[in-house]
Tab-separated table of C-alpha atoms and ligand atoms in Angstrom:
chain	number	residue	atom	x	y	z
A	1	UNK	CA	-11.924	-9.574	8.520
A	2	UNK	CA	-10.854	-8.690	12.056
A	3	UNK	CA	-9.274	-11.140	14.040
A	4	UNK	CA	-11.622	-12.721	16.045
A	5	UNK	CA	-13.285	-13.274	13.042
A	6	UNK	CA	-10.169	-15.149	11.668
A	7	UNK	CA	-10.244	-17.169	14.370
A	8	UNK	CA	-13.838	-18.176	14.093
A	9	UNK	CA	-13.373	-18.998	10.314
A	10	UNK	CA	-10.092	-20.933	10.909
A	11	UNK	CA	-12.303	-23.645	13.731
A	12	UNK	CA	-15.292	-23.846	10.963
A	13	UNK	CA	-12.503	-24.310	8.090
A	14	UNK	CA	-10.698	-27.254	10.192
A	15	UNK	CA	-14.602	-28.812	11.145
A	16	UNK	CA	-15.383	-28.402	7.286
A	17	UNK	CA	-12.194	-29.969	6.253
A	18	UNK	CA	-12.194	-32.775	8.550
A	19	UNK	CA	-15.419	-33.634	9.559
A	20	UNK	CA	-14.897	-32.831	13.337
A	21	UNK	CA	-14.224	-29.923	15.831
A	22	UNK	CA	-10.859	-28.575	16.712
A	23	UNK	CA	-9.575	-28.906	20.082
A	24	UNK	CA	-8.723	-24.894	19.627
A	25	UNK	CA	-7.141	-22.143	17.663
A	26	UNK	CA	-3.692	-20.741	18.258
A	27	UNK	CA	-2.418	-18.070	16.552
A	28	UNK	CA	0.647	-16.179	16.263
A	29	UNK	CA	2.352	-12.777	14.544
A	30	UNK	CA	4.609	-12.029	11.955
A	31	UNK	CA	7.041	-9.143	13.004
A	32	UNK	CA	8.921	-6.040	12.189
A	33	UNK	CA	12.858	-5.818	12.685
A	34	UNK	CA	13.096	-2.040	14.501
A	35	UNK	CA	16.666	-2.444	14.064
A	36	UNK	CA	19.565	-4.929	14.569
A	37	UNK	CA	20.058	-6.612	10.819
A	38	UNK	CA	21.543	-9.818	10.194
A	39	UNK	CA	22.750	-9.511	13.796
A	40	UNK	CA	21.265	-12.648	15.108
A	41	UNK	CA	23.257	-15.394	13.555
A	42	UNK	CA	26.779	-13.626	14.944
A	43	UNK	CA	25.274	-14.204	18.374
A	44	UNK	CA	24.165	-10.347	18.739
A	45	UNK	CA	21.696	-8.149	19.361
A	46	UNK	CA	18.013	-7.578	17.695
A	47	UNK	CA	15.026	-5.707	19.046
A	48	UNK	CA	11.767	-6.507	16.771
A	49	UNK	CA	8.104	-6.231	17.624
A	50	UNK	CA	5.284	-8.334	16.633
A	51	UNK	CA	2.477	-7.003	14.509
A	52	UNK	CA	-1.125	-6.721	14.008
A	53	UNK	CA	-1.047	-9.773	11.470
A	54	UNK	CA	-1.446	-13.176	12.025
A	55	UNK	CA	-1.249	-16.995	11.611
A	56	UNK	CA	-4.047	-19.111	13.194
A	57	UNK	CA	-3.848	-22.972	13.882
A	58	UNK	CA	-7.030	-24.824	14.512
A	59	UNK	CA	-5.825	-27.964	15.985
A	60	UNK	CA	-7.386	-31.521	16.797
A	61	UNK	CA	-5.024	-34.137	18.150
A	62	UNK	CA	-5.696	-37.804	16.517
A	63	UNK	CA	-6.079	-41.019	18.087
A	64	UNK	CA	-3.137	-42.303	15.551
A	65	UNK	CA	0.430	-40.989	14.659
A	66	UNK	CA	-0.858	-39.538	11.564
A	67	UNK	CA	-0.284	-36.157	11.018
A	68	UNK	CA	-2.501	-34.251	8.133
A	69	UNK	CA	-2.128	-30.451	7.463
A	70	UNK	CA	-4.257	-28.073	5.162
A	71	UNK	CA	-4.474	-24.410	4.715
A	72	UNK	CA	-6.154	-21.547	3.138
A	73	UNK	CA	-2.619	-20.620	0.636
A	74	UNK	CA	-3.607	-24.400	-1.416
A	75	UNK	CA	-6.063	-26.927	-2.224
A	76	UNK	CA	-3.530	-29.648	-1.144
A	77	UNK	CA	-3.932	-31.946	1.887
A	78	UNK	CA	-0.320	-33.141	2.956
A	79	UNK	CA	-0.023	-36.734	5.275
A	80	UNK	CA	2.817	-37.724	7.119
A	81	UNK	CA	2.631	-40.813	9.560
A	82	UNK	CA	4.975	-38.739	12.806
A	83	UNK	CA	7.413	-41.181	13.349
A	84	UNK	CA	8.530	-41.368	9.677
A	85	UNK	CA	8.880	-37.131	9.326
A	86	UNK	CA	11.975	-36.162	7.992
A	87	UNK	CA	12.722	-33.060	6.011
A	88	UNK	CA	13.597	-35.196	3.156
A	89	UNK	CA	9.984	-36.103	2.837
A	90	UNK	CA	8.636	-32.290	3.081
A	91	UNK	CA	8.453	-29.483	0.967
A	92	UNK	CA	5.996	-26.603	0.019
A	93	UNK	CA	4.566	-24.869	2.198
A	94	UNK	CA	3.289	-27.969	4.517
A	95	UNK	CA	7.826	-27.885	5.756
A	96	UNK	CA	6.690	-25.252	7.864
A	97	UNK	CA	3.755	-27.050	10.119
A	98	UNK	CA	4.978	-30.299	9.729
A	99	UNK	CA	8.884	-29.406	10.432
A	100	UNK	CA	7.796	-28.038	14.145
A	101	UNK	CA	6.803	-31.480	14.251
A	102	UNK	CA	10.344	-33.244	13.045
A	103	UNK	CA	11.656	-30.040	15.505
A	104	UNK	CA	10.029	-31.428	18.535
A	105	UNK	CA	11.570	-34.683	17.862
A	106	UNK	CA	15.270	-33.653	17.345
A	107	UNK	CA	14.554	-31.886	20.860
A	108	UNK	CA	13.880	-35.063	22.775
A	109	UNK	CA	9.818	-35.765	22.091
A	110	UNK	CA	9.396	-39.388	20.944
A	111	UNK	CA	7.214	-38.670	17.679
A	112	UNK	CA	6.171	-42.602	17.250
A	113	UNK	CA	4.544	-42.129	20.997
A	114	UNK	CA	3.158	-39.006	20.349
A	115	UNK	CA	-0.749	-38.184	19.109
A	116	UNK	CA	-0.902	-37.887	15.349
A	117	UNK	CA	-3.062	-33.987	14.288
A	118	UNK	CA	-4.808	-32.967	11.973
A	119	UNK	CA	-4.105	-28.484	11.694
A	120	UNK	CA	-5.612	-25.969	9.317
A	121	UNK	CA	-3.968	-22.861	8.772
A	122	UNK	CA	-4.743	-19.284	7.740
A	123	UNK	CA	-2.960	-16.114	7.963
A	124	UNK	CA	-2.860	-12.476	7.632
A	125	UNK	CA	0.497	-11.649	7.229
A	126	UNK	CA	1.424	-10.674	3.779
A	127	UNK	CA	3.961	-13.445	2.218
A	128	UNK	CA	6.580	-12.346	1.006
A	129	UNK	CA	7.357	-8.859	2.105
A	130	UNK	CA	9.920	-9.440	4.715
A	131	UNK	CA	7.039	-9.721	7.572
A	132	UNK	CA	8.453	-13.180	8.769
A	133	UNK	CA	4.671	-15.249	7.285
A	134	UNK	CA	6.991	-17.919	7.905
A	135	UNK	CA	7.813	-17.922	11.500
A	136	UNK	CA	3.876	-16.929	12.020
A	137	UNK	CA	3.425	-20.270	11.441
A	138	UNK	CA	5.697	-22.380	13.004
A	139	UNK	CA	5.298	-20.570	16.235
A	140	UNK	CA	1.318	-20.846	15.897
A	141	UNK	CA	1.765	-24.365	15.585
A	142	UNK	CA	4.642	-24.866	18.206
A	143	UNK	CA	2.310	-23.821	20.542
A	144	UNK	CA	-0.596	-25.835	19.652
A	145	UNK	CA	1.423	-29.080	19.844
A	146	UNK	CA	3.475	-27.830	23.391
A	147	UNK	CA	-0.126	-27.325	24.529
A	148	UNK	CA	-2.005	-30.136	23.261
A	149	UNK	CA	1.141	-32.625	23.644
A	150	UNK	CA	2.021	-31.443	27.026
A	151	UNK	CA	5.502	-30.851	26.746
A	152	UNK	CA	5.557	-27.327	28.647
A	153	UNK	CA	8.433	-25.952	26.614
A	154	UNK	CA	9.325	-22.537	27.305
A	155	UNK	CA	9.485	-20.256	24.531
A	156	UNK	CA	13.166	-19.352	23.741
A	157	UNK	CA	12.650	-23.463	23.557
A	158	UNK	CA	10.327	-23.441	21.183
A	159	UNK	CA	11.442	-20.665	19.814
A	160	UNK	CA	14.786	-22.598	18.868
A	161	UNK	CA	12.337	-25.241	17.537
A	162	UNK	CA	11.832	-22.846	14.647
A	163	UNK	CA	14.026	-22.446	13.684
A	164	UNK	CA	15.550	-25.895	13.261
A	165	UNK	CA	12.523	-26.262	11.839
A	166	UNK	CA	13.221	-23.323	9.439
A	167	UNK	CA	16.723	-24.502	8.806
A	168	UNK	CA	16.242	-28.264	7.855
A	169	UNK	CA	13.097	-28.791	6.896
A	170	UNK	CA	12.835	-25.070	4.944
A	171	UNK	CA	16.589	-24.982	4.499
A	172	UNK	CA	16.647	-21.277	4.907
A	173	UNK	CA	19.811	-20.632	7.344
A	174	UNK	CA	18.027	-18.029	9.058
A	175	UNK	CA	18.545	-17.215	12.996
A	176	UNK	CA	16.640	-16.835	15.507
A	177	UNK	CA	15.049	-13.472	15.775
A	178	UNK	CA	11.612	-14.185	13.615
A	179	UNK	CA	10.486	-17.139	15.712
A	180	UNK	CA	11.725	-15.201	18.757
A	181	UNK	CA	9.557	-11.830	18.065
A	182	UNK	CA	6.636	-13.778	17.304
A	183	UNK	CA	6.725	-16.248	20.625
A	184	UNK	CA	7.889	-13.107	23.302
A	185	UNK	CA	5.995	-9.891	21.292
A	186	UNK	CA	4.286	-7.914	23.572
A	187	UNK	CA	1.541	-5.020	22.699
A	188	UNK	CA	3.419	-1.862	22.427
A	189	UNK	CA	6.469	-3.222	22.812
A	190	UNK	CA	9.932	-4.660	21.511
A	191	UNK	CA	11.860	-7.716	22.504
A	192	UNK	CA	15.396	-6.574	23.245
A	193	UNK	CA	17.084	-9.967	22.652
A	194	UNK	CA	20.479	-11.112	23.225
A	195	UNK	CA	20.838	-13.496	20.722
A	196	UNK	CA	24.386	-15.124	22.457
A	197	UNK	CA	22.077	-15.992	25.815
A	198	UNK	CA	18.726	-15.437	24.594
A	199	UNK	CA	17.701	-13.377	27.353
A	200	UNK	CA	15.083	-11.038	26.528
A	201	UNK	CA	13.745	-7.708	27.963
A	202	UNK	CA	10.448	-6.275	26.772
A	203	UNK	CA	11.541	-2.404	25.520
A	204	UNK	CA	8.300	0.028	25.785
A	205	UNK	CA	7.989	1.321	22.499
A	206	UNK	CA	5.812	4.396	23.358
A	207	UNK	CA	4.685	4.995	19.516
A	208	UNK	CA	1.271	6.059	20.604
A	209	UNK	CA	2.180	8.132	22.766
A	210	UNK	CA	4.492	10.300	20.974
A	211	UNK	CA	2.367	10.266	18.188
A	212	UNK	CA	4.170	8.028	15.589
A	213	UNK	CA	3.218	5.262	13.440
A	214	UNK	CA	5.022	2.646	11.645
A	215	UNK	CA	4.822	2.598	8.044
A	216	UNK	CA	5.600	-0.598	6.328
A	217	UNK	CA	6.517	0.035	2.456
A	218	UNK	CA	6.307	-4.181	0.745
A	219	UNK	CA	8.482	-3.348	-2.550
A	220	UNK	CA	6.916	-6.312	-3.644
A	221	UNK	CA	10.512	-7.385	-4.845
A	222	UNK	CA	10.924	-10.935	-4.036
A	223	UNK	CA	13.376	-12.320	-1.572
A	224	UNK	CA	14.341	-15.848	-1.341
A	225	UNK	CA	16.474	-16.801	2.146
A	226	UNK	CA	16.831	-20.441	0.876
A	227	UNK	CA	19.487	-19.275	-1.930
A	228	UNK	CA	22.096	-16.585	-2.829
A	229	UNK	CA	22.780	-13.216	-0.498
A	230	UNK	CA	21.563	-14.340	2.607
A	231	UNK	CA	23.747	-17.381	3.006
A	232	UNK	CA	26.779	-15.581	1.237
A	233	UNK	CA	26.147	-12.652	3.962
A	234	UNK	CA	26.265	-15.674	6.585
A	235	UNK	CA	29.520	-16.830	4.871
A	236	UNK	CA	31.515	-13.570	5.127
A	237	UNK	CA	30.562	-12.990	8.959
A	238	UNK	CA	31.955	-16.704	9.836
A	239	UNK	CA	34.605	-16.041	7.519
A	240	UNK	CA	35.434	-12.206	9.166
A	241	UNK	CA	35.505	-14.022	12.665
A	242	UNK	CA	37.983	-16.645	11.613
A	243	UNK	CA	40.126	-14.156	10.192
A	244	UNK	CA	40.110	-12.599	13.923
A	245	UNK	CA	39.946	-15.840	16.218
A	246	UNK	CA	36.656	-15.333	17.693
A	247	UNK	CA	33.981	-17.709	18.042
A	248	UNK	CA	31.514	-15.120	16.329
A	249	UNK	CA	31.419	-11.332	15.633
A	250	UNK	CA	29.503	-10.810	19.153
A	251	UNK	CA	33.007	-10.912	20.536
A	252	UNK	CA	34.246	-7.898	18.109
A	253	UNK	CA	33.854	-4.595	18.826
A	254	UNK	CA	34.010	-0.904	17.855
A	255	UNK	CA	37.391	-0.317	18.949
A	256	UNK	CA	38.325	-3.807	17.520
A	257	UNK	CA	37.338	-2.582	13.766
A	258	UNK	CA	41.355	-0.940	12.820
A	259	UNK	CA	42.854	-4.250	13.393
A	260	UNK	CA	39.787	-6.121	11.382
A	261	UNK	CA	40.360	-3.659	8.571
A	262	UNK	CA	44.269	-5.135	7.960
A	263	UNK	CA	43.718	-8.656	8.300
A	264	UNK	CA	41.155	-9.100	6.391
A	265	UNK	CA	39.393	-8.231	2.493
A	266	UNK	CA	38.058	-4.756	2.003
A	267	UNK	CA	34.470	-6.958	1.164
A	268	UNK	CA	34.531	-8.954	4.063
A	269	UNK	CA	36.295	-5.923	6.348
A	270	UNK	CA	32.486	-4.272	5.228
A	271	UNK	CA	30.548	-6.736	5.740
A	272	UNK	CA	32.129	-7.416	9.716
A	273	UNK	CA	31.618	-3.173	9.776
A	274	UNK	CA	27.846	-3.657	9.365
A	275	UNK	CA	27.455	-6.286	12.244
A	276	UNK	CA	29.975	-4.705	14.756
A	277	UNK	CA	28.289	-1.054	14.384
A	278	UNK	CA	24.837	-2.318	14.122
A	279	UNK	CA	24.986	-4.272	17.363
A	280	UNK	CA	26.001	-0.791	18.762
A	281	UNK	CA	23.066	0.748	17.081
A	282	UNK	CA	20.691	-1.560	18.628
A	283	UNK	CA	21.859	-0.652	22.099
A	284	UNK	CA	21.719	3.003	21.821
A	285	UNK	CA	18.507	2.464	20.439
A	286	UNK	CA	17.269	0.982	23.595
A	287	UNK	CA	19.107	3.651	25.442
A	288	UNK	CA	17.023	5.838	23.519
A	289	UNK	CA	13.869	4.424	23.859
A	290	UNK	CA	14.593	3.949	27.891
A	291	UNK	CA	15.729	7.348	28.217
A	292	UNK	CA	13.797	9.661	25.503
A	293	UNK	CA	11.719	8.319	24.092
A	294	UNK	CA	10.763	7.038	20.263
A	295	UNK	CA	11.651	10.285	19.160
A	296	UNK	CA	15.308	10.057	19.679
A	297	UNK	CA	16.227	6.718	17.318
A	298	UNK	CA	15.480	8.003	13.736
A	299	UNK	CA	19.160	8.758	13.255
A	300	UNK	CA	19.873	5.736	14.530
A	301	UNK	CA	17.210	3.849	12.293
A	302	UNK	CA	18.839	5.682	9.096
A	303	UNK	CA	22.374	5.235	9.978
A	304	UNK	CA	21.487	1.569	10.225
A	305	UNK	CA	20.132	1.648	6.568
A	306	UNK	CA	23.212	3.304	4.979
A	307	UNK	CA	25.189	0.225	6.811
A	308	UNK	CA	23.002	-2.462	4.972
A	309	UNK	CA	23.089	-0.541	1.785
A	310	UNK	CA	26.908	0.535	1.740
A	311	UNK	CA	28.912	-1.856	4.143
A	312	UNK	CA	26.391	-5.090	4.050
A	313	UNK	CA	25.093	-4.308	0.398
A	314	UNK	CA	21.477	-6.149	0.801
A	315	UNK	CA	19.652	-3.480	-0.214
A	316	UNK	CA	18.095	-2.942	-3.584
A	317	UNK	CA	17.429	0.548	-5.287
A	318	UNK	CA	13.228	0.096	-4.716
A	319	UNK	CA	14.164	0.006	-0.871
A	320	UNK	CA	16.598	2.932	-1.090
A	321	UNK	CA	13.542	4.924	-3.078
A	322	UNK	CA	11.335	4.139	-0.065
A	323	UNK	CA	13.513	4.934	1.960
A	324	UNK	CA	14.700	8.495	0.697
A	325	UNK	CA	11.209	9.536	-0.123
A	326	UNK	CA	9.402	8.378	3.164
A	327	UNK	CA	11.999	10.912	5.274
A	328	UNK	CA	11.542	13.617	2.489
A	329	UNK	CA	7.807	13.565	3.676
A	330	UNK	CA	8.305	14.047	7.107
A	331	UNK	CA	9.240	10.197	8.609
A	332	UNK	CA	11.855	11.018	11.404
A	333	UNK	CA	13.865	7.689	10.330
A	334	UNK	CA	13.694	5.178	7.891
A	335	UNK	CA	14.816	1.769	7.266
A	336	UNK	CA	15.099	-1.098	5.137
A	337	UNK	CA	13.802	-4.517	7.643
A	338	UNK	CA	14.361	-8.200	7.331
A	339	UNK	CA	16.878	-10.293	5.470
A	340	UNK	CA	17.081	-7.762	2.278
A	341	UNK	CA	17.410	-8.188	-1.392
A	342	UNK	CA	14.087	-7.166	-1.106
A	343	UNK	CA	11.195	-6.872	1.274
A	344	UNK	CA	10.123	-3.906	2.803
A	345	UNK	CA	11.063	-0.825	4.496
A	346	UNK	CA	9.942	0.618	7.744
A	347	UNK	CA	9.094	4.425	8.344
A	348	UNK	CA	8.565	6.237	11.953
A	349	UNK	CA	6.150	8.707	11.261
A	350	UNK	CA	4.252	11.100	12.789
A	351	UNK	CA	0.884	10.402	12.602
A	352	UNK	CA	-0.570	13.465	10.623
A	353	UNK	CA	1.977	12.637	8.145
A	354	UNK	CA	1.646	8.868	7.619
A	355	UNK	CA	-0.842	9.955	4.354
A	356	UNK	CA	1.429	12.273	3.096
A	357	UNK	CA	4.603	9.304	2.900
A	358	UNK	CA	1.838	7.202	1.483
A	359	UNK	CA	1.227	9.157	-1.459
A	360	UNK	CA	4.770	10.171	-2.324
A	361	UNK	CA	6.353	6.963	-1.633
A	362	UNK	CA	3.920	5.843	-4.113
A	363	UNK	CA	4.349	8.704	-6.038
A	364	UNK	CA	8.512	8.407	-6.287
A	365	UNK	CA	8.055	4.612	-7.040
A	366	UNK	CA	5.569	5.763	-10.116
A	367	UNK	CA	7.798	8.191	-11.252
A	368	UNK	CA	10.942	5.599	-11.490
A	369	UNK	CA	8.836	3.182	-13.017
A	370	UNK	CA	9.011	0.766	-10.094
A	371	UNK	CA	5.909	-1.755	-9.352
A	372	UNK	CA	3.393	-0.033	-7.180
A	373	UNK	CA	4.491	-0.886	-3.272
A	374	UNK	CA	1.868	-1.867	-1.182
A	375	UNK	CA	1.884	0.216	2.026
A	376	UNK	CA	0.610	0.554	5.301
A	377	UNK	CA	0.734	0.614	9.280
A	378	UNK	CA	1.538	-1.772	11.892
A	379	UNK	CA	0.835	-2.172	15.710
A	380	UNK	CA	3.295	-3.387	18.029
A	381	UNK	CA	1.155	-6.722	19.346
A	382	UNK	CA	1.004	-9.354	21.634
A	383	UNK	CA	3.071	-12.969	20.652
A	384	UNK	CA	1.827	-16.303	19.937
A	385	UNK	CA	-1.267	-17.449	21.970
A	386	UNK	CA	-4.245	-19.391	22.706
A	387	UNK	CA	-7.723	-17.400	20.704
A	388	UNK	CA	-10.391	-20.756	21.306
B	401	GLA	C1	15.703	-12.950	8.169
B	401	GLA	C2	16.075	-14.109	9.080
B	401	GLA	C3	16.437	-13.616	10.474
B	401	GLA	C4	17.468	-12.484	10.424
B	401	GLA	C5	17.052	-11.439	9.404
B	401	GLA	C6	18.119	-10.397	9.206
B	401	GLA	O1	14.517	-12.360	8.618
B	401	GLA	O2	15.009	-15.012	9.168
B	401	GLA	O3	16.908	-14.696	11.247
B	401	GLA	O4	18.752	-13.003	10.149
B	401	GLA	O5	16.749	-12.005	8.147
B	401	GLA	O6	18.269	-9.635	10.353
């Protein structure tokens, strides 16, 4: 289905479930990390795009406070009265349109005065593969409600919204980089955000130009943010910045890195590496991309995955395999994306050779006996907006 089909489908599917027409459709994208890993919650830098998949929102505001969500991933209608949300009383996949509600209230917006909705939601981006599914739809519906509510947030606002949102109701202690690319994504580009201020620039990415595609490999190995690595990653950065009296690692730098190494464990001392270097790698990647072009950052991209795999350790073998064999068929760089432990890797390559890493990325992950990967290409698109 192309898109404007998805968005005619999701306004039939929300008059079909409800017995009434939207007020309109919102959608928003799930989005690629270029580079800048596990940078975000140390106050640093990222610079991710937003892709060619999406979450769409068909909306209609109520003349109660009741709020009633449904979607295309279950059978299940979930009801909430507004003023009594809580992320006590949410789970499954309804935490994720109905905490952007409880959000909106923790920022100020008097839920019990507030219009109860009814949304129905539907989505393109594959769950589960790193692709941020989840901040597709919080955004999509953060916008529905600023709209629709009148609140006239602005979107590092909302963008924040998510990921409270994401962090309570979800209880994934995630940053703010998915809900960020997904709300400022513009076609062709990356948002270069400073995760400290959240200013953002929009970085041309130039991949059409030069002739280079991005080629997402899904591992199809599962990550979970909710549990384990993630939050134990999260732990040794807080715990590396106490051990050198900063607020966060943002205030560390290359130079800094000799004195980090003797006051702290060789883990930890690692895991501090990985953030310090890789907030450098994100700005000479936008130096890069400024001055030369796309075809200047796959050393950068590459030298960013050794640092996740070696210093950071949230790789997994299947994304080191992608990895190895998408630059062994001509990608210029190649990286692992997301939160790890699973997920998928990214691969700039030239166009006439995005069929050749298809079939022996495939072909490696065969031989070692690996579940088949699911790959294929992304656009840099446009963020979260209106469709109907
Ligand atoms: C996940 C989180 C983001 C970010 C990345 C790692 O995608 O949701 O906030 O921390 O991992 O860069």
């Amino acid at each position: 289905m192309n898109h404007d089909d998805f968005t005619s489908q999701a306004a039939a599917d929300f008059l079909d479930r409800f017995g009434r027409a939207a007020d309109g459709v919102w959608s928003a994208p799930g989005r690629v990390n270029l580079i800048g890993e596990h940078t975000d919650y140390n106050e640093g830098f990222v610079l991710p795009f937003a892709i060619d998949r999406r979450t769409w929102a068909a909306v209609g505001l109520r003349d109660d406070n009741t709020a009633r969500v449904t979607s295309t991933f279950s059978e299940d209608e979930v009801e909430v009265e507004l003023a009594q949300v809580s992320p006590e009383i949410l789970d499954g996949w309804s935490a994720y349109p109905l905490g952007i509600a409880w959000a909106l209230g923790e920022n100020g917006i008097d839920l019990a005065g507030q219009a109860g909705f009814d949304v129905h939601i539907s989505s393109d981006v594959p769950v589960g593969a790193g692709l941020s599914s989840s901040a597709a739809i919080e955004c999509a519906v953060a916008i529905a409600l600023d709209e629709r509510w009148q609140l006239e947030l602005d979107r590092p606002t909302l963008a924040r919204v998510g990921q409270l949102a994401e962090n309570k109701a979800v209880g994934a202690p995630t940053g703010i980089m998915d809900q960020s690319a997904s709300l400022l994504g513009r076609r062709d580009s990356a948002v270069f955000l400073d995760c400290r201020s959240l200013r953002s620039e929009i970085v041309d990415l130039g991949f059409q130009a030069a002739g280079l595609e991005i080629v997402i490999i899904d591992t199809k190995v599962s990550h979970a943010h909710a549990t384990g690595g993630y939050a134990a990653r999260r732990a040794s950065c807080e715990a590396g910045a106490a051990a050198l009296g900063v607020e966060s690692l943002r205030d560390v730098g290359v130079a800094d890195l000799d004195r980090a190494r003797e006051v702290m464990d060789d883990e930890t001392f690692r895991r501090v590496r990985h953030i310090v270097t890789e907030n450098a790698r994100v700005l000479a990647t936008v130096r890069a991309l400024r001055e030369s072009g796309p075809l200047a950052i796959g050393e950068i991209l590459d030298a960013s995955h050794v640092s996740m795999r070696d210093d950071f350790e949230i790789s997994v073998p299947e994304l080191d395999l992608a990895v190895v064999a998408a630059r062994a068929a001509g990608a210029i760089g190649a990286r692992m994306t997301g939160g790890g432990f699973g997920g998928a890797a990214i691969a700039l390559t030239p166009s006439h050779l995005v069929a050749e890493v298809t079939s022996q990325v495939a072909a490696a992950f065969a031989e070692a006996g690996y579940r088949a990967p699911e790959i294929f290409t992304v656009t840099p698109s446009d963020g979260a907006k209106r469709e109907l």
